[in-house]
Every structure is written in C-alpha cells, then in structure tokens.
Coordinates of C-alpha atoms in Angstrom, one line a residue:
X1173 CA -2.2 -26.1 -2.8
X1174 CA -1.4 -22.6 -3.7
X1175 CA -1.8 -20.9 -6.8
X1176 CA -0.8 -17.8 -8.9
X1177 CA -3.7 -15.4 -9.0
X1178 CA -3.9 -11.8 -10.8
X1179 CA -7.5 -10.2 -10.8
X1180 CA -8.7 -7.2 -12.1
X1181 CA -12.6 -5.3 -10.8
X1182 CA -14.5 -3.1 -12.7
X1183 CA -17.6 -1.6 -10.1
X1184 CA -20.4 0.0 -12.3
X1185 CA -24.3 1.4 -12.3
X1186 CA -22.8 4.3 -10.4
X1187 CA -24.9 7.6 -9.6
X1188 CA -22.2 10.1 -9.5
X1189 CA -18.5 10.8 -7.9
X1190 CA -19.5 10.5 -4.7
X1191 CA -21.1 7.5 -4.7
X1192 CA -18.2 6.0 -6.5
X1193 CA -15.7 7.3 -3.7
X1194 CA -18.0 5.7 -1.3
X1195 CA -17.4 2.2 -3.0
X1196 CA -14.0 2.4 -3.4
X1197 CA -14.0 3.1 0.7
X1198 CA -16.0 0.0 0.9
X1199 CA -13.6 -2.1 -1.7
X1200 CA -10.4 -0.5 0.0
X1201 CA -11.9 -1.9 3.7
X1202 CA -12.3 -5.8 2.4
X1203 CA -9.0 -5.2 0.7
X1204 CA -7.4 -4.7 3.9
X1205 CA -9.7 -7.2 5.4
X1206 CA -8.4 -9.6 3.4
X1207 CA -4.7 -8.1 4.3
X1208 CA -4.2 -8.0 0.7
X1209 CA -4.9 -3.8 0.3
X1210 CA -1.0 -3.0 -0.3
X1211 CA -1.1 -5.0 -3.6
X1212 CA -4.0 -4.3 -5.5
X1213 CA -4.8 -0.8 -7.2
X1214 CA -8.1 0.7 -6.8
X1215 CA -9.2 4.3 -8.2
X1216 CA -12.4 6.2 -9.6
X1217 CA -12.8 7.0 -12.9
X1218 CA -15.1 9.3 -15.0
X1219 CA -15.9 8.4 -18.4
X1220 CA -18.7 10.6 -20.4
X1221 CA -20.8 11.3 -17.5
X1222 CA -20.5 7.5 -16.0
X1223 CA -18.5 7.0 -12.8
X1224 CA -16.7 3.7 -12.3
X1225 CA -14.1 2.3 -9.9
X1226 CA -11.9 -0.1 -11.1
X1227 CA -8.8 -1.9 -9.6
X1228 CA -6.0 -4.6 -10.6
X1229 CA -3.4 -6.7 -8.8
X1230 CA 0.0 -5.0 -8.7
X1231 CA 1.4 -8.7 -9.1
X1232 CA 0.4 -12.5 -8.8
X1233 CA -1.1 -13.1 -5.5
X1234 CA -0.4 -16.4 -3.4
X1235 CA -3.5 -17.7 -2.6
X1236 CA -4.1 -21.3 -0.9
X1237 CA -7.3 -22.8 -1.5
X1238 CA -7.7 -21.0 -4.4
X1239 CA -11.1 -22.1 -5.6
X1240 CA -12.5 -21.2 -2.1
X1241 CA -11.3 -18.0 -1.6
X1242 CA -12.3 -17.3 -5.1
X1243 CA -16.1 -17.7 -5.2
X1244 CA -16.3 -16.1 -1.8
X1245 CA -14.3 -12.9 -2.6
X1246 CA -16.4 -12.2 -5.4
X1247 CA -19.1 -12.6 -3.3
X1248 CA -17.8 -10.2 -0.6
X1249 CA -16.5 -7.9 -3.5
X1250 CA -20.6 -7.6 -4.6
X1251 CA -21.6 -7.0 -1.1
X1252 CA -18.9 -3.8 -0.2
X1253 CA -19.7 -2.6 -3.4
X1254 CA -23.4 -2.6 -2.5
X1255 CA -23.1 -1.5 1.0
X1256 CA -22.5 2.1 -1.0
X1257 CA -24.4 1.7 -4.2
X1258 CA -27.0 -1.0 -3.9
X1259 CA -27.2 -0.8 -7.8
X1260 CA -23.8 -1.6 -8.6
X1261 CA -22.5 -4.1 -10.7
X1262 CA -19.4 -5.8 -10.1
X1263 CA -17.4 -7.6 -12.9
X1264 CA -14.7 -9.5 -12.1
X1265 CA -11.7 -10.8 -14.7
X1266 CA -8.9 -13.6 -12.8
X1267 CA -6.3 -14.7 -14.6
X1268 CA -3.9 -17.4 -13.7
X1269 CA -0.1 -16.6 -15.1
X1270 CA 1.4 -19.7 -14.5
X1271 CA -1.4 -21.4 -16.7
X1272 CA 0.6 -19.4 -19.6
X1273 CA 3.1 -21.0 -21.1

C-alpha cells in the first residue's frame, strides 16, 4: 500500500560552515540515491554562531511500504550525516497529509 508522506530534517552538533556543507553533500547523495533529490529542499543555515542544515519535502511523496522505508531512511539519513560530522544529530518530523481531515 502506498501512502502520502511529507518529511522535514533538521542536522545539528555542527562544527562550522564547512562541515555543514559537507553534510548536506552527504544528505544530497542518499537523496539522489533514493531518486527522490528533485523533491526535497536541503540548505545550510547559520544561526548565532551554530551551523545547521535543514531540508523539507517540496510535496507529498508516494511511498509504498511506507513503514519500511521509513525506519530505514532515518537510519541512512543518521549515517550520511555522520559520514561528515560524526557528532551530528539528526531530527526528523514526518507528517502524513491525508491523515488530516
């Protein structure tokens, strides 16, 4: 079955500009991975010395097997992220539009 899925990411805990470019390299590689890169945003941002890159879905995604992909995505999301900053964190919001009626 496939669902409706918008997520947003917010990567934290990072040292500087730099190393927040590198991540979003990593995110923008599983992104297009996952062949979903053309419809989710990514971008740095700096914010009173902290450096953060955050993204969002342009639009609900179809996604089958939903509460596979999910978990595992996260997962993979954490990993990318830590391939460039191994103290990242790596908060992730879903939301389900359909559900909102």
């Amino acid at each position: 079955m496939s669902v409706n899925i918008e997520f947003s990411v917010r990567v934290s805990n990072l040292a500087d500009e730099a190393q927040a470019r590198a991540v979003l390299a990593e995110l923008k590689e599983l992104l297009g991975e996952e062949r979903i890169a053309d419809q989710v945003r990514l971008a740095v941002e700096g914010e009173d010395g902290a450096w953060f890159v955050v993204g969002d879905t342009d639009f609900p995604l179809i996604v089958s097997r939903s509460y596979l992909w999910r978990p595992k995505f996260e997962e993979s999301l954490a990993w990318y992220a830590k391939e460039a900053a191994p103290a990242a964190t790596v908060v992730v919001d879903w939301n389900y539009p359909d559900e909102q009626n």
